[in-house]
Each structure stands twice: as structure tokens, then as C-alpha cells.
Amino acid sequence: MTTIDSFRSSISADAPPTDVSPALQALWWLLRGDWDRAHQCVQQHEDDDDCNWVHAHLHRQEGDMRNAGGWYQRARHPMPTDVSLQDEWSTITTKLLSRQ
């Protein structure tokens, strides 16, 4: 899976694609509206910068900006201030898919 369109269309499945990273699995669950499942995915991989970036995004979406800020710092990404959550999701997903 290499395109964001194919990734988006995969949400009709019962589970995320098996050939994607845990960070992308979390983004897949988030796209399906399951924040808790997405959070579980990244919590299991807190030593991974990509998971930390997604973790930050999740807490930003939750509205917990203090917690999000810590995760952005840990992931070495600035917290976006003028980017919508949807645009940030697309940016993160595209970046991570390009590494697959």
C-alpha cells in the first residue's frame, strides 16, 4: 500500500492492512473513528518516533494540548498551530506511507 487513496479506501475492511507500521495502523483506526484503538496502537510503541508523532496528533485531536505538546516534542515535530486535524492526518499518513 503506497497511496493515501488506497489507504483511505482500506477502511472498509475489518482490520488495518497487515503490511503497514503500527503508526499507520493507528491512523487507520483513527480514520474509522476508533480513537481508543488508535491510542492503544501507539501506546504499545512509545520507543518509535512515528508512533510518538501519531500519539501527539491523537492528543491534539482530543484537545489535550499539554499532553500533545509533550508527544510532539518527543517525536521531534513541532505542534501545528494553523493546520486542521484532517490536513495533519493526511500529512502524517502520506509521509509514513512514503516510507513503506
mmCIF file of C-alpha atoms in Angstrom:
data_model
loop_
_atom_site.group_PDB
_atom_site.id
_atom_site.type_symbol
_atom_site.label_atom_id
_atom_site.label_comp_id
_atom_site.label_asym_id
_atom_site.label_seq_id
_atom_site.Cartn_x
_atom_site.Cartn_y
_atom_site.Cartn_z
ATOM 1 C CA MET A 1 0.000 0.000 0.000
ATOM 2 C CA THR A 2 1.617 3.210 -1.118
ATOM 3 C CA THR A 3 -1.050 5.818 -1.756
ATOM 4 C CA ILE A 4 -3.220 7.707 0.639
ATOM 5 C CA ASP A 5 -6.253 6.958 -1.532
ATOM 6 C CA SER A 6 -5.724 3.196 -1.274
ATOM 7 C CA PHE A 7 -5.123 3.595 2.458
ATOM 8 C CA ARG A 8 -8.358 5.539 2.865
ATOM 9 C CA SER A 9 -10.311 3.004 0.838
ATOM 10 C CA SER A 10 -8.997 0.164 3.008
ATOM 11 C CA ILE A 11 -11.202 1.284 5.920
ATOM 12 C CA SER A 12 -13.993 -0.885 4.573
ATOM 13 C CA ALA A 13 -12.009 -3.876 5.859
ATOM 14 C CA ASP A 14 -12.402 -5.226 9.383
ATOM 15 C CA ALA A 15 -8.793 -4.509 10.337
ATOM 16 C CA PRO A 16 -5.920 -2.363 9.105
ATOM 17 C CA PRO A 17 -3.668 -3.707 6.365
ATOM 18 C CA THR A 18 -1.141 -6.142 7.790
ATOM 19 C CA ASP A 19 1.708 -4.667 5.768
ATOM 20 C CA VAL A 20 1.715 -1.251 7.447
ATOM 21 C CA SER A 21 3.543 0.047 10.507
ATOM 22 C CA PRO A 22 1.922 0.394 13.935
ATOM 23 C CA ALA A 23 1.768 4.175 13.424
ATOM 24 C CA LEU A 24 -0.194 3.691 10.201
ATOM 25 C CA GLN A 25 -2.413 1.128 11.893
ATOM 26 C CA ALA A 26 -3.243 3.778 14.490
ATOM 27 C CA LEU A 27 -4.031 6.310 11.762
ATOM 28 C CA TRP A 28 -6.266 3.696 10.113
ATOM 29 C CA TRP A 29 -8.209 3.153 13.355
ATOM 30 C CA LEU A 30 -8.493 6.907 13.784
ATOM 31 C CA LEU A 31 -9.912 7.229 10.267
ATOM 32 C CA ARG A 32 -12.512 4.643 11.235
ATOM 33 C CA GLY A 33 -13.417 6.785 14.240
ATOM 34 C CA ASP A 34 -11.929 4.492 16.879
ATOM 35 C CA TRP A 35 -9.711 6.881 18.868
ATOM 36 C CA ASP A 36 -9.238 4.395 21.714
ATOM 37 C CA ARG A 37 -7.976 1.634 19.425
ATOM 38 C CA ALA A 38 -5.654 4.111 17.686
ATOM 39 C CA HIS A 39 -4.321 5.186 21.065
ATOM 40 C CA GLN A 40 -3.709 1.572 22.079
ATOM 41 C CA CYS A 41 -1.639 1.037 18.921
ATOM 42 C CA VAL A 42 0.729 3.906 19.619
ATOM 43 C CA GLN A 43 0.969 3.285 23.351
ATOM 44 C CA GLN A 44 2.478 -0.112 22.606
ATOM 45 C CA HIS A 45 5.329 1.501 20.628
ATOM 46 C CA GLU A 46 6.420 4.554 22.616
ATOM 47 C CA ASP A 47 10.048 3.970 21.582
ATOM 48 C CA ASP A 48 9.113 4.685 17.946
ATOM 49 C CA ASP A 49 9.255 8.277 16.673
ATOM 50 C CA ASP A 50 6.459 7.698 14.134
ATOM 51 C CA CYS A 51 4.165 6.306 16.825
ATOM 52 C CA ASN A 52 5.040 9.260 19.037
ATOM 53 C CA TRP A 53 4.079 11.639 16.211
ATOM 54 C CA VAL A 54 0.721 9.909 15.796
ATOM 55 C CA HIS A 55 0.327 9.853 19.584
ATOM 56 C CA ALA A 56 0.790 13.631 19.580
ATOM 57 C CA HIS A 57 -1.797 14.011 16.826
ATOM 58 C CA LEU A 58 -4.272 11.898 18.792
ATOM 59 C CA HIS A 59 -3.953 14.068 21.880
ATOM 60 C CA ARG A 60 -4.244 17.205 19.748
ATOM 61 C CA GLN A 61 -7.475 15.798 18.355
ATOM 62 C CA GLU A 62 -8.623 15.025 21.875
ATOM 63 C CA GLY A 63 -7.983 18.649 22.828
ATOM 64 C CA ASP A 64 -5.341 17.788 25.422
ATOM 65 C CA MET A 65 -2.787 20.284 24.138
ATOM 66 C CA ARG A 66 -0.401 19.935 27.067
ATOM 67 C CA ASN A 67 -0.143 16.182 26.563
ATOM 68 C CA ALA A 68 0.028 16.618 22.795
ATOM 69 C CA GLY A 69 2.877 19.110 23.173
ATOM 70 C CA GLY A 70 4.927 16.590 25.107
ATOM 71 C CA TRP A 71 4.408 13.936 22.453
ATOM 72 C CA TYR A 72 5.256 16.345 19.614
ATOM 73 C CA GLN A 73 8.456 17.209 21.454
ATOM 74 C CA ARG A 74 9.273 13.542 21.976
ATOM 75 C CA ALA A 75 8.601 12.840 18.287
ATOM 76 C CA ARG A 76 10.738 15.848 17.291
ATOM 77 C CA HIS A 77 7.920 17.519 15.347
ATOM 78 C CA PRO A 78 6.515 20.968 16.027
ATOM 79 C CA MET A 79 2.907 21.136 17.159
ATOM 80 C CA PRO A 80 0.908 22.590 14.278
ATOM 81 C CA THR A 81 -0.974 25.721 15.133
ATOM 82 C CA ASP A 82 -2.556 26.650 11.820
ATOM 83 C CA VAL A 83 -3.243 23.211 10.294
ATOM 84 C CA SER A 84 -6.554 21.391 10.564
ATOM 85 C CA LEU A 85 -6.638 17.958 12.150
ATOM 86 C CA GLN A 86 -7.694 16.470 8.817
ATOM 87 C CA ASP A 87 -4.790 18.098 6.990
ATOM 88 C CA GLU A 88 -2.354 16.969 9.653
ATOM 89 C CA TRP A 89 -3.728 13.413 9.424
ATOM 90 C CA SER A 90 -3.148 13.495 5.658
ATOM 91 C CA THR A 91 0.371 14.889 6.048
ATOM 92 C CA ILE A 92 1.388 12.270 8.597
ATOM 93 C CA THR A 93 -0.221 9.431 6.642
ATOM 94 C CA THR A 94 1.387 10.473 3.354
ATOM 95 C CA LYS A 95 4.810 10.774 4.976
ATOM 96 C CA LEU A 96 4.571 7.379 6.668
ATOM 97 C CA LEU A 97 3.229 5.658 3.542
ATOM 98 C CA SER A 98 6.166 7.012 1.543
ATOM 99 C CA ARG A 99 8.498 5.044 3.843
ATOM 100 C CA GLN A 100 6.716 1.703 3.432
#
